[in-house]
PDB file of C-alpha atoms and ligand atoms in Angstrom:
ATOM      1  CA  UNK A 252      -6.591 -12.303  -0.197  1.00 90.00           C
ATOM      2  CA  UNK A 253     -10.010 -10.692   0.025  1.00 97.00           C
ATOM      3  CA  UNK A 254     -10.185  -6.970   0.710  1.00 98.00           C
ATOM      4  CA  UNK A 255     -12.679  -4.466   2.047  1.00 98.00           C
ATOM      5  CA  UNK A 256     -13.031  -1.513  -0.326  1.00 98.00           C
ATOM      6  CA  UNK A 257     -15.046   1.612   0.472  1.00 99.00           C
ATOM      7  CA  UNK A 258     -16.159   3.651  -2.539  1.00 99.00           C
ATOM      8  CA  UNK A 259     -18.018   6.965  -2.355  1.00 99.00           C
ATOM      9  CA  UNK A 260     -20.126   8.059  -5.315  1.00 98.00           C
ATOM     10  CA  UNK A 261     -20.566   4.338  -5.959  1.00 98.00           C
ATOM     11  CA  UNK A 262     -24.067   4.545  -7.447  1.00 98.00           C
ATOM     12  CA  UNK A 263     -22.985   5.759 -10.881  1.00 98.00           C
ATOM     13  CA  UNK A 264     -20.171   6.400 -13.342  1.00 98.00           C
ATOM     14  CA  UNK A 265     -16.590   5.736 -12.281  1.00 98.00           C
ATOM     15  CA  UNK A 266     -17.577   4.709  -8.737  1.00 99.00           C
ATOM     16  CA  UNK A 267     -19.977   2.054 -10.002  1.00 99.00           C
ATOM     17  CA  UNK A 268     -17.395   0.799 -12.530  1.00 99.00           C
ATOM     18  CA  UNK A 269     -14.817   0.552  -9.735  1.00 99.00           C
ATOM     19  CA  UNK A 270     -17.252  -1.432  -7.579  1.00 99.00           C
ATOM     20  CA  UNK A 271     -17.735  -3.884 -10.465  1.00 98.00           C
ATOM     21  CA  UNK A 272     -13.974  -4.046 -11.113  1.00 98.00           C
ATOM     22  CA  UNK A 273     -13.270  -4.978  -7.498  1.00 98.00           C
ATOM     23  CA  UNK A 274     -16.059  -7.596  -7.453  1.00 98.00           C
ATOM     24  CA  UNK A 275     -13.681 -10.561  -7.280  1.00 98.00           C
ATOM     25  CA  UNK A 276     -11.596 -12.654  -4.866  1.00 97.00           C
ATOM     26  CA  UNK A 277     -14.196 -12.465  -2.098  1.00 98.00           C
ATOM     27  CA  UNK A 278     -13.810  -8.685  -1.791  1.00 98.00           C
ATOM     28  CA  UNK A 279     -16.482  -6.754   0.095  1.00 98.00           C
ATOM     29  CA  UNK A 280     -17.419  -3.381  -1.373  1.00 98.00           C
ATOM     30  CA  UNK A 281     -18.909  -0.691   0.848  1.00 99.00           C
ATOM     31  CA  UNK A 282     -21.058   1.525  -1.350  1.00 99.00           C
ATOM     32  CA  UNK A 283     -21.692   5.149  -0.401  1.00 98.00           C
ATOM     33  CA  UNK A 284     -23.483   8.040  -2.042  1.00 98.00           C
ATOM     34  CA  UNK A 285     -26.659  10.000  -1.454  1.00 98.00           C
ATOM     35  CA  UNK A 286     -29.093   8.028  -3.635  1.00 98.00           C
ATOM     36  CA  UNK A 287     -29.813   4.732  -1.874  1.00 98.00           C
ATOM     37  CA  UNK A 288     -31.828   3.343  -4.787  1.00 98.00           C
ATOM     38  CA  UNK A 289     -28.783   3.594  -7.079  1.00 98.00           C
ATOM     39  CA  UNK A 290     -26.517   2.058  -4.422  1.00 98.00           C
ATOM     40  CA  UNK A 291     -28.960  -0.860  -3.976  1.00 98.00           C
ATOM     41  CA  UNK A 292     -28.922  -1.419  -7.738  1.00 98.00           C
ATOM     42  CA  UNK A 293     -25.115  -1.612  -7.756  1.00 98.00           C
ATOM     43  CA  UNK A 294     -25.185  -3.880  -4.678  1.00 98.00           C
ATOM     44  CA  UNK A 295     -27.455  -6.299  -6.540  1.00 98.00           C
ATOM     45  CA  UNK A 296     -24.644  -6.787  -9.093  1.00 98.00           C
ATOM     46  CA  UNK A 297     -21.985  -7.597  -6.470  1.00 98.00           C
ATOM     47  CA  UNK A 298     -21.153 -10.788  -4.573  1.00 98.00           C
ATOM     48  CA  UNK A 299     -20.479  -9.084  -1.255  1.00 98.00           C
ATOM     49  CA  UNK A 300     -21.345  -5.490  -0.479  1.00 98.00           C
ATOM     50  CA  UNK A 301     -22.670  -3.161   2.181  1.00 98.00           C
ATOM     51  CA  UNK A 302     -24.805  -0.157   1.293  1.00 98.00           C
ATOM     52  CA  UNK A 303     -23.946   2.820   3.449  1.00 98.00           C
ATOM     53  CA  UNK A 304     -25.693   6.005   2.290  1.00 98.00           C
ATOM     54  CA  UNK A 305     -23.632   9.116   2.956  1.00 98.00           C
ATOM     55  CA  UNK A 306     -23.567  12.747   1.918  1.00 98.00           C
ATOM     56  CA  UNK A 307     -19.825  13.419   2.161  1.00 98.00           C
ATOM     57  CA  UNK A 308     -20.457  17.117   2.739  1.00 98.00           C
ATOM     58  CA  UNK A 309     -22.154  16.334   6.070  1.00 98.00           C
ATOM     59  CA  UNK A 310     -19.279  16.204   8.547  1.00 95.00           C
ATOM     60  CA  UNK A 311     -21.338  14.768  11.427  1.00 96.00           C
ATOM     61  CA  UNK A 312     -22.631  11.928   9.257  1.00 98.00           C
ATOM     62  CA  UNK A 313     -19.052  10.920   8.443  1.00 98.00           C
ATOM     63  CA  UNK A 314     -18.236  10.152  12.100  1.00 97.00           C
ATOM     64  CA  UNK A 315     -21.351   7.974  12.358  1.00 98.00           C
ATOM     65  CA  UNK A 316     -20.708   5.889   9.236  1.00 98.00           C
ATOM     66  CA  UNK A 317     -17.011   5.439  10.027  1.00 98.00           C
ATOM     67  CA  UNK A 318     -17.962   4.115  13.489  1.00 98.00           C
ATOM     68  CA  UNK A 319     -20.326   1.684  11.741  1.00 98.00           C
ATOM     69  CA  UNK A 320     -17.566   0.517   9.378  1.00 98.00           C
ATOM     70  CA  UNK A 321     -15.116   0.101  12.259  1.00 98.00           C
ATOM     71  CA  UNK A 322     -17.627  -1.993  14.236  1.00 98.00           C
ATOM     72  CA  UNK A 323     -18.385  -4.179  11.211  1.00 98.00           C
ATOM     73  CA  UNK A 324     -15.020  -4.520   9.461  1.00 98.00           C
ATOM     74  CA  UNK A 325     -12.347  -3.109  11.799  1.00 97.00           C
ATOM     75  CA  UNK A 326     -10.761  -1.154   8.968  1.00 96.00           C
ATOM     76  CA  UNK A 327     -10.873  -0.893   5.191  1.00 98.00           C
ATOM     77  CA  UNK A 328      -8.072  -1.934   2.854  1.00 98.00           C
ATOM     78  CA  UNK A 329      -8.890   0.668   0.206  1.00 99.00           C
ATOM     79  CA  UNK A 330     -10.824   3.924   0.601  1.00 99.00           C
ATOM     80  CA  UNK A 331     -11.768   5.502  -2.729  1.00 99.00           C
ATOM     81  CA  UNK A 332     -13.017   9.064  -2.262  1.00 99.00           C
ATOM     82  CA  UNK A 333     -14.681   9.178  -5.654  1.00 98.00           C
ATOM     83  CA  UNK A 334     -17.761  11.339  -4.910  1.00 98.00           C
ATOM     84  CA  UNK A 335     -17.644  14.602  -6.782  1.00 98.00           C
ATOM     85  CA  UNK A 336     -19.616  17.264  -8.609  1.00 98.00           C
ATOM     86  CA  UNK A 337     -18.455  19.300 -11.574  1.00 98.00           C
ATOM     87  CA  UNK A 338     -19.259  22.832 -12.688  1.00 98.00           C
ATOM     88  CA  UNK A 339     -20.291  24.395 -15.985  1.00 98.00           C
ATOM     89  CA  UNK A 340     -20.400  28.140 -15.402  1.00 98.00           C
ATOM     90  CA  UNK A 341     -18.231  31.189 -15.760  1.00 98.00           C
ATOM     91  CA  UNK A 342     -16.697  32.687 -12.614  1.00 98.00           C
ATOM     92  CA  UNK A 343     -18.968  35.697 -13.031  1.00 98.00           C
ATOM     93  CA  UNK A 344     -22.071  33.481 -13.158  1.00 97.00           C
ATOM     94  CA  UNK A 345     -21.213  31.206 -10.218  1.00 98.00           C
ATOM     95  CA  UNK A 346     -22.657  32.212  -6.857  1.00 98.00           C
ATOM     96  CA  UNK A 347     -20.377  32.036  -3.817  1.00 98.00           C
ATOM     97  CA  UNK A 348     -22.789  29.502  -2.354  1.00 98.00           C
ATOM     98  CA  UNK A 349     -22.384  27.136  -5.309  1.00 98.00           C
ATOM     99  CA  UNK A 350     -18.621  27.648  -5.172  1.00 98.00           C
ATOM    100  CA  UNK A 351     -18.584  26.599  -1.514  1.00 98.00           C
ATOM    101  CA  UNK A 352     -20.790  23.607  -2.297  1.00 98.00           C
ATOM    102  CA  UNK A 353     -18.245  22.393  -4.867  1.00 98.00           C
ATOM    103  CA  UNK A 354     -15.445  22.753  -2.291  1.00 98.00           C
ATOM    104  CA  UNK A 355     -17.530  21.025   0.415  1.00 98.00           C
ATOM    105  CA  UNK A 356     -18.155  17.934  -1.702  1.00 98.00           C
ATOM    106  CA  UNK A 357     -14.979  17.649  -3.789  1.00 98.00           C
ATOM    107  CA  UNK A 358     -12.405  18.788  -1.226  1.00 98.00           C
ATOM    108  CA  UNK A 359     -13.721  18.758   2.361  1.00 98.00           C
ATOM    109  CA  UNK A 360     -15.906  15.695   1.751  1.00 98.00           C
ATOM    110  CA  UNK A 361     -12.879  13.752   0.570  1.00 98.00           C
ATOM    111  CA  UNK A 362     -10.452  14.852   3.258  1.00 98.00           C
ATOM    112  CA  UNK A 363     -12.927  14.593   6.139  1.00 98.00           C
ATOM    113  CA  UNK A 364     -13.693  10.981   5.282  1.00 98.00           C
ATOM    114  CA  UNK A 365      -9.983  10.260   4.851  1.00 98.00           C
ATOM    115  CA  UNK A 366      -9.164  11.797   8.246  1.00 98.00           C
ATOM    116  CA  UNK A 367     -11.887   9.726   9.903  1.00 98.00           C
ATOM    117  CA  UNK A 368     -10.758   6.458   8.295  1.00 98.00           C
ATOM    118  CA  UNK A 369      -7.026   7.030   8.753  1.00 98.00           C
ATOM    119  CA  UNK A 370      -6.888   5.994  12.454  1.00 98.00           C
ATOM    120  CA  UNK A 371      -8.460   2.647  11.474  1.00 98.00           C
ATOM    121  CA  UNK A 372      -5.762   2.108   8.844  1.00 98.00           C
ATOM    122  CA  UNK A 373      -3.033   3.156  11.271  1.00 98.00           C
ATOM    123  CA  UNK A 374      -4.335   0.591  13.763  1.00 98.00           C
ATOM    124  CA  UNK A 375      -4.453  -2.062  11.006  1.00 98.00           C
ATOM    125  CA  UNK A 376      -0.970  -1.016   9.834  1.00 98.00           C
ATOM    126  CA  UNK A 377      -1.964  -0.830   6.173  1.00 98.00           C
ATOM    127  CA  UNK A 378      -4.270   0.734   3.631  1.00 98.00           C
ATOM    128  CA  UNK A 379      -4.684   2.649   0.382  1.00 98.00           C
ATOM    129  CA  UNK A 380      -6.351   6.046   0.333  1.00 98.00           C
ATOM    130  CA  UNK A 381      -7.471   7.345  -3.037  1.00 98.00           C
ATOM    131  CA  UNK A 382      -8.468  10.916  -3.858  1.00 98.00           C
ATOM    132  CA  UNK A 383     -10.395  11.497  -7.083  1.00 98.00           C
ATOM    133  CA  UNK A 384      -8.873  14.517  -8.722  1.00 98.00           C
ATOM    134  CA  UNK A 385      -9.111  15.344 -12.432  1.00 98.00           C
ATOM    135  CA  UNK A 386      -6.998  16.596 -15.297  1.00 98.00           C
ATOM    136  CA  UNK A 387      -8.594  19.854 -14.094  1.00 98.00           C
ATOM    137  CA  UNK A 388      -6.715  19.250 -10.834  1.00 98.00           C
ATOM    138  CA  UNK A 389      -3.533  19.800 -12.848  1.00 98.00           C
ATOM    139  CA  UNK A 390      -4.562  22.831 -14.883  1.00 98.00           C
ATOM    140  CA  UNK A 391      -7.327  25.428 -14.925  1.00 97.00           C
ATOM    141  CA  UNK A 392     -10.045  25.251 -17.556  1.00 96.00           C
ATOM    142  CA  UNK A 393     -12.957  27.532 -18.558  1.00 97.00           C
ATOM    143  CA  UNK A 394     -16.312  26.956 -16.820  1.00 97.00           C
ATOM    144  CA  UNK A 395     -14.540  24.849 -14.151  1.00 98.00           C
ATOM    145  CA  UNK A 396     -13.050  27.523 -11.841  1.00 98.00           C
ATOM    146  CA  UNK A 397     -14.241  26.180  -8.464  1.00 98.00           C
ATOM    147  CA  UNK A 398     -14.174  22.574  -9.654  1.00 98.00           C
ATOM    148  CA  UNK A 399     -10.580  22.945 -10.784  1.00 98.00           C
ATOM    149  CA  UNK A 400      -9.671  24.733  -7.534  1.00 98.00           C
ATOM    150  CA  UNK A 401     -11.267  21.964  -5.456  1.00 98.00           C
ATOM    151  CA  UNK A 402      -9.315  19.311  -7.369  1.00 98.00           C
ATOM    152  CA  UNK A 403      -6.029  21.278  -7.150  1.00 98.00           C
ATOM    153  CA  UNK A 404      -6.579  21.490  -3.382  1.00 98.00           C
ATOM    154  CA  UNK A 405      -6.724  17.690  -3.176  1.00 98.00           C
ATOM    155  CA  UNK A 406      -3.160  17.518  -4.529  1.00 98.00           C
ATOM    156  CA  UNK A 407      -1.796  19.726  -1.751  1.00 98.00           C
ATOM    157  CA  UNK A 408      -3.573  17.689   0.890  1.00 98.00           C
ATOM    158  CA  UNK A 409      -2.902  14.146  -0.333  1.00 98.00           C
ATOM    159  CA  UNK A 410       0.701  14.831  -1.317  1.00 98.00           C
ATOM    160  CA  UNK A 411       1.344  16.165   2.198  1.00 98.00           C
ATOM    161  CA  UNK A 412      -0.452  13.226   3.786  1.00 98.00           C
ATOM    162  CA  UNK A 413       1.439  10.736   1.607  1.00 98.00           C
ATOM    163  CA  UNK A 414       4.745  12.202   2.785  1.00 98.00           C
ATOM    164  CA  UNK A 415       3.619  12.079   6.422  1.00 98.00           C
ATOM    165  CA  UNK A 416       2.869   8.384   5.922  1.00 98.00           C
ATOM    166  CA  UNK A 417       6.160   7.586   4.151  1.00 97.00           C
ATOM    167  CA  UNK A 418       7.346   5.147   6.828  1.00 97.00           C
ATOM    168  CA  UNK A 419       4.062   3.211   6.930  1.00 98.00           C
ATOM    169  CA  UNK A 420       2.260   0.737   4.697  1.00 98.00           C
ATOM    170  CA  UNK A 421      -0.501   3.269   4.062  1.00 98.00           C
ATOM    171  CA  UNK A 422      -0.386   4.755   0.571  1.00 98.00           C
ATOM    172  CA  UNK A 423      -2.110   7.730  -1.018  1.00 98.00           C
ATOM    173  CA  UNK A 424      -3.075   7.912  -4.681  1.00 98.00           C
ATOM    174  CA  UNK A 425      -4.558  10.775  -6.669  1.00 98.00           C
ATOM    175  CA  UNK A 426      -6.492   9.847  -9.787  1.00 98.00           C
ATOM    176  CA  UNK A 427      -6.590  12.417 -12.599  1.00 98.00           C
ATOM    177  CA  UNK A 428      -9.123  11.390 -15.232  1.00 98.00           C
ATOM    178  CA  UNK A 429      -9.481  13.351 -18.437  1.00 98.00           C
ATOM    179  CA  UNK A 430     -12.731  12.813 -20.306  1.00 98.00           C
ATOM    180  CA  UNK A 431     -14.510   9.649 -19.156  1.00 98.00           C
ATOM    181  CA  UNK A 432     -17.970   8.911 -20.552  1.00 98.00           C
ATOM    182  CA  UNK A 433     -20.244   9.265 -17.502  1.00 98.00           C
ATOM    183  CA  UNK A 434     -23.087  11.562 -16.470  1.00 98.00           C
ATOM    184  CA  UNK A 435     -20.641  14.012 -14.831  1.00 98.00           C
ATOM    185  CA  UNK A 436     -21.566  16.859 -17.217  1.00 98.00           C
ATOM    186  CA  UNK A 437     -25.304  16.213 -16.758  1.00 98.00           C
ATOM    187  CA  UNK A 438     -24.842  16.427 -12.981  1.00 98.00           C
ATOM    188  CA  UNK A 439     -22.456  19.419 -13.214  1.00 98.00           C
ATOM    189  CA  UNK A 440     -23.714  22.564 -11.514  1.00 98.00           C
ATOM    190  CA  UNK A 441     -24.554  25.753 -13.341  1.00 98.00           C
ATOM    191  CA  UNK A 442     -23.916  29.075 -11.629  1.00 98.00           C
ATOM    192  CA  UNK A 443     -27.256  28.993  -9.778  1.00 97.00           C
ATOM    193  CA  UNK A 444     -26.695  25.445  -8.481  1.00 98.00           C
ATOM    194  CA  UNK A 445     -29.033  23.705 -10.930  1.00 98.00           C
ATOM    195  CA  UNK A 446     -27.635  20.767 -12.912  1.00 98.00           C
ATOM    196  CA  UNK A 447     -26.530  21.358 -16.493  1.00 97.00           C
ATOM    197  CA  UNK A 448     -28.681  18.311 -17.371  1.00 96.00           C
ATOM    198  CA  UNK A 449     -27.010  17.696 -20.713  1.00 96.00           C
ATOM    199  CA  UNK A 450     -24.103  15.662 -21.975  1.00 97.00           C
ATOM    200  CA  UNK A 451     -21.034  17.582 -23.174  1.00 96.00           C
ATOM    201  CA  UNK A 452     -20.137  16.568 -26.759  1.00 94.00           C
ATOM    202  CA  UNK A 453     -16.516  16.097 -25.626  1.00 93.00           C
ATOM    203  CA  UNK A 454     -17.522  13.655 -22.885  1.00 95.00           C
ATOM    204  CA  UNK A 455     -19.692  11.719 -25.315  1.00 95.00           C
ATOM    205  CA  UNK A 456     -16.438  10.744 -27.026  1.00 95.00           C
ATOM    206  CA  UNK A 457     -14.714  10.085 -23.686  1.00 97.00           C
ATOM    207  CA  UNK A 458     -12.947   6.936 -22.529  1.00 98.00           C
ATOM    208  CA  UNK A 459     -15.156   3.998 -21.576  1.00 98.00           C
ATOM    209  CA  UNK A 460     -15.783   3.906 -17.833  1.00 98.00           C
ATOM    210  CA  UNK A 461     -14.878   0.201 -17.519  1.00 98.00           C
ATOM    211  CA  UNK A 462     -11.502   0.839 -19.158  1.00 98.00           C
ATOM    212  CA  UNK A 463     -11.002   3.767 -16.784  1.00 98.00           C
ATOM    213  CA  UNK A 464     -11.839   1.661 -13.693  1.00 98.00           C
ATOM    214  CA  UNK A 465      -9.426  -1.098 -14.753  1.00 98.00           C
ATOM    215  CA  UNK A 466      -6.581   1.418 -15.092  1.00 98.00           C
ATOM    216  CA  UNK A 467      -7.354   2.991 -11.716  1.00 99.00           C
ATOM    217  CA  UNK A 468      -7.427  -0.444 -10.079  1.00 98.00           C
ATOM    218  CA  UNK A 469      -4.034  -1.361 -11.569  1.00 98.00           C
ATOM    219  CA  UNK A 470      -2.523   1.912 -10.369  1.00 98.00           C
ATOM    220  CA  UNK A 471      -3.843   1.486  -6.827  1.00 98.00           C
ATOM    221  CA  UNK A 472      -2.452  -2.078  -6.695  1.00 98.00           C
ATOM    222  CA  UNK A 473       0.961  -0.583  -7.557  1.00 98.00           C
ATOM    223  CA  UNK A 474       0.623   2.109  -4.869  1.00 98.00           C
ATOM    224  CA  UNK A 475       1.067   4.788  -7.538  1.00 98.00           C
ATOM    225  CA  UNK A 476       0.985   8.327  -6.176  1.00 97.00           C
ATOM    226  CA  UNK A 477      -0.800   9.619  -9.299  1.00 98.00           C
ATOM    227  CA  UNK A 478      -2.816   7.919 -12.029  1.00 98.00           C
ATOM    228  CA  UNK A 479      -3.648   9.661 -15.317  1.00 98.00           C
ATOM    229  CA  UNK A 480      -6.477   8.162 -17.368  1.00 98.00           C
ATOM    230  CA  UNK A 481      -8.156   9.553 -20.463  1.00 98.00           C
ATOM    231  CA  UNK A 482      -7.511  10.323 -24.105  1.00 96.00           C
ATOM    232  CA  UNK A 483      -5.367  12.953 -25.841  1.00 94.00           C
ATOM    233  CA  UNK A 484      -6.392  15.579 -23.251  1.00 96.00           C
ATOM    234  CA  UNK A 485      -3.990  13.928 -20.787  1.00 98.00           C
ATOM    235  CA  UNK A 486      -1.176  15.429 -22.893  1.00 97.00           C
ATOM    236  CA  UNK A 487      -2.274  18.808 -21.563  1.00 98.00           C
ATOM    237  CA  UNK A 488      -0.976  17.795 -18.112  1.00 98.00           C
ATOM    238  CA  UNK A 489       2.486  17.389 -19.618  1.00 98.00           C
ATOM    239  CA  UNK A 490       2.220  20.575 -21.742  1.00 98.00           C
ATOM    240  CA  UNK A 491       1.279  22.535 -18.613  1.00 98.00           C
ATOM    241  CA  UNK A 492       4.268  21.068 -16.751  1.00 97.00           C
ATOM    242  CA  UNK A 493       6.965  21.306 -19.419  1.00 98.00           C
ATOM    243  CA  UNK A 494       5.754  23.891 -21.977  1.00 98.00           C
ATOM    244  CA  UNK A 495       3.242  26.179 -20.232  1.00 97.00           C
ATOM    245  CA  UNK A 496       3.073  28.460 -23.304  1.00 97.00           C
ATOM    246  CA  UNK A 497       1.885  25.527 -25.433  1.00 97.00           C
ATOM    247  CA  UNK A 498      -0.676  24.601 -22.801  1.00 97.00           C
ATOM    248  CA  UNK A 499      -2.136  28.140 -22.898  1.00 97.00           C
ATOM    249  CA  UNK A 500      -2.058  28.232 -26.706  1.00 97.00           C
ATOM    250  CA  UNK A 501      -4.119  25.029 -26.934  1.00 96.00           C
ATOM    251  CA  UNK A 502      -6.370  25.629 -23.895  1.00 95.00           C
ATOM    252  CA  UNK A 503      -7.558  28.949 -25.358  1.00 95.00           C
ATOM    253  CA  UNK A 504      -8.674  27.128 -28.500  1.00 95.00           C
ATOM    254  CA  UNK A 505     -10.309  23.992 -27.046  1.00 91.00           C
ATOM    255  CA  UNK A 506     -14.070  23.944 -26.506  1.00 90.00           C
ATOM    256  CA  UNK A 507     -14.815  23.844 -22.755  1.00 91.00           C
ATOM    257  CA  UNK A 508     -17.581  21.354 -23.478  1.00 92.00           C
TER     258      UNK A 508
HETATM  259  N1  NAP B 222     -16.174  11.622 -15.935  1.00 81.42           N
HETATM  260  C1  NAP B 222     -15.112  12.378 -16.093  1.00 81.42           C
HETATM  261  O1  NAP B 222     -14.771  12.732 -17.236  1.00 81.42           O
HETATM  262  C2  NAP B 222     -14.305  12.807 -14.908  1.00 81.42           C
HETATM  263  C3  NAP B 222     -13.124  13.514 -15.177  1.00 81.42           C
HETATM  264  C4  NAP B 222     -12.346  13.922 -14.105  1.00 81.42           C
HETATM  265  C5  NAP B 222     -12.712  13.616 -12.816  1.00 81.42           C
HETATM  266  N2  NAP B 222     -13.876  12.934 -12.577  1.00 81.42           N
HETATM  267  C6  NAP B 222     -14.230  12.676 -11.186  1.00 81.42           C
HETATM  268  O2  NAP B 222     -14.668  11.345 -11.025  1.00 81.42           O
HETATM  269  C7  NAP B 222     -15.565  11.268  -9.923  1.00 81.42           C
HETATM  270  C8  NAP B 222     -16.792  10.470 -10.327  1.00 81.42           C
HETATM  271  O3  NAP B 222     -17.496  11.176 -11.323  1.00 81.42           O
HETATM  272  P1  NAP B 222     -18.296  10.456 -12.513  1.00 81.42           P
HETATM  273  O4  NAP B 222     -17.661  10.869 -13.769  1.00 81.42           O
HETATM  274  O5  NAP B 222     -18.468   9.029 -12.217  1.00 81.42           O
HETATM  275  O6  NAP B 222     -19.699  11.252 -12.476  1.00 81.42           O
HETATM  276  P2  NAP B 222     -21.086  10.902 -11.751  1.00 81.42           P
HETATM  277  O7  NAP B 222     -21.709   9.713 -12.401  1.00 81.42           O
HETATM  278  O8  NAP B 222     -21.842  12.184 -11.730  1.00 81.42           O
HETATM  279  O9  NAP B 222     -20.643  10.458 -10.303  1.00 81.42           O
HETATM  280  C9  NAP B 222     -20.511  11.322  -9.214  1.00 81.42           C
HETATM  281  C10 NAP B 222     -20.912  10.537  -7.982  1.00 81.42           C
HETATM  282  O10 NAP B 222     -20.682  11.340  -6.819  1.00 81.42           O
HETATM  283  C11 NAP B 222     -21.776  11.178  -5.959  1.00 81.42           C
HETATM  284  N3  NAP B 222     -21.939  12.366  -5.129  1.00 81.42           N
HETATM  285  C12 NAP B 222     -22.140  13.641  -5.538  1.00 81.42           C
HETATM  286  N4  NAP B 222     -22.274  14.455  -4.486  1.00 81.42           N
HETATM  287  C13 NAP B 222     -22.155  13.677  -3.382  1.00 81.42           C
HETATM  288  C14 NAP B 222     -22.215  13.914  -1.994  1.00 81.42           C
HETATM  289  N5  NAP B 222     -22.437  15.148  -1.501  1.00 81.42           N
HETATM  290  N6  NAP B 222     -22.036  12.877  -1.145  1.00 81.42           N
HETATM  291  C15 NAP B 222     -21.831  11.627  -1.618  1.00 81.42           C
HETATM  292  N7  NAP B 222     -21.780  11.327  -2.915  1.00 81.42           N
HETATM  293  C16 NAP B 222     -21.950  12.342  -3.790  1.00 81.42           C
HETATM  294  C17 NAP B 222     -22.993  10.942  -6.856  1.00 81.42           C
HETATM  295  O11 NAP B 222     -23.967  10.145  -6.219  1.00 81.42           O
HETATM  296  P3  NAP B 222     -25.260  10.742  -5.459  1.00 81.42           P
HETATM  297  O12 NAP B 222     -25.845  11.784  -6.363  1.00 81.42           O
HETATM  298  O13 NAP B 222     -26.121   9.554  -5.220  1.00 81.42           O
HETATM  299  O14 NAP B 222     -24.750  11.298  -4.172  1.00 81.42           O
HETATM  300  C18 NAP B 222     -22.378  10.155  -8.001  1.00 81.42           C
HETATM  301  O15 NAP B 222     -22.508   8.762  -7.798  1.00 81.42           O
HETATM  302  C19 NAP B 222     -15.844  12.709  -9.500  1.00 81.42           C
HETATM  303  O16 NAP B 222     -15.063  13.043  -8.368  1.00 81.42           O
HETATM  304  C20 NAP B 222     -15.384  13.519 -10.701  1.00 81.42           C
HETATM  305  O17 NAP B 222     -14.986  14.829 -10.361  1.00 81.42           O
HETATM  306  C21 NAP B 222     -14.671  12.521 -13.598  1.00 81.42           C
END
């Protein structure tokens, strides 16, 4: 059966790959992000899509676009809160303003859109809500203090929401990618809010974005509460959980880029 899937941050990287992965079975993909030109480019590759520009950090704009989606589609089957910005700066270098910006996009942007869409899913009696966390949502890492905090915060929120929805057919999933080869490090913010504008060597060797999207799609179809996708760095999630001393031993020695 065809589905309506809303993806934020759909103009590039993992969001774009997810849009392409869901381009089947008569699905309609709603594409959101700030750069309309990029969204239009992705739309041109899809059979059925709707471009809906949105800055997820603008709370008022969320109400407007959700009303538009409700009028057009009633509800959405899958909401993928993929929009996010990373950080490449020490705590001491990162201004409070940039720290708040990372929280506004990665945490509040995700949960505000989820809260606005949830009543539509409740009315429809079904849905999947996806939060895009990170391996850095499972452990802290140098140069990622606010980013990691914003992703950790998603776990508290979506795990609570998932439990509140336990008797419904609405499911929450948190995706924790490790290193996926996208422009995330180029777009990552330095302490003054400017983009790093260069690719991290570690990300250059990251998992292919199409492979990543396929794994995320499979996990969502199985209503998994968490999806881990990446290379060897995913082991760090398990080290942190079961042998925290080993996690710290390795984390102190790994290059943060
Ligand atoms: N690549 C990795 O290794 C990796 C690892 C862990 C987690 N992740 C997570 O995966 C998600 C996607 O990242 P990516 O790797 O695909 O990097 P990306 O290519 O930089 O994608 C980030 C997307 O978020 C959108 N975005 C940023 N700020 C936004 C805002 N205020 N409102 C709406 N959209 C906004 C961007 O589009 P606009 O600029 O047009 O708004 C962009 O399309 C992020 O949440 C990231 O934290 C990635």
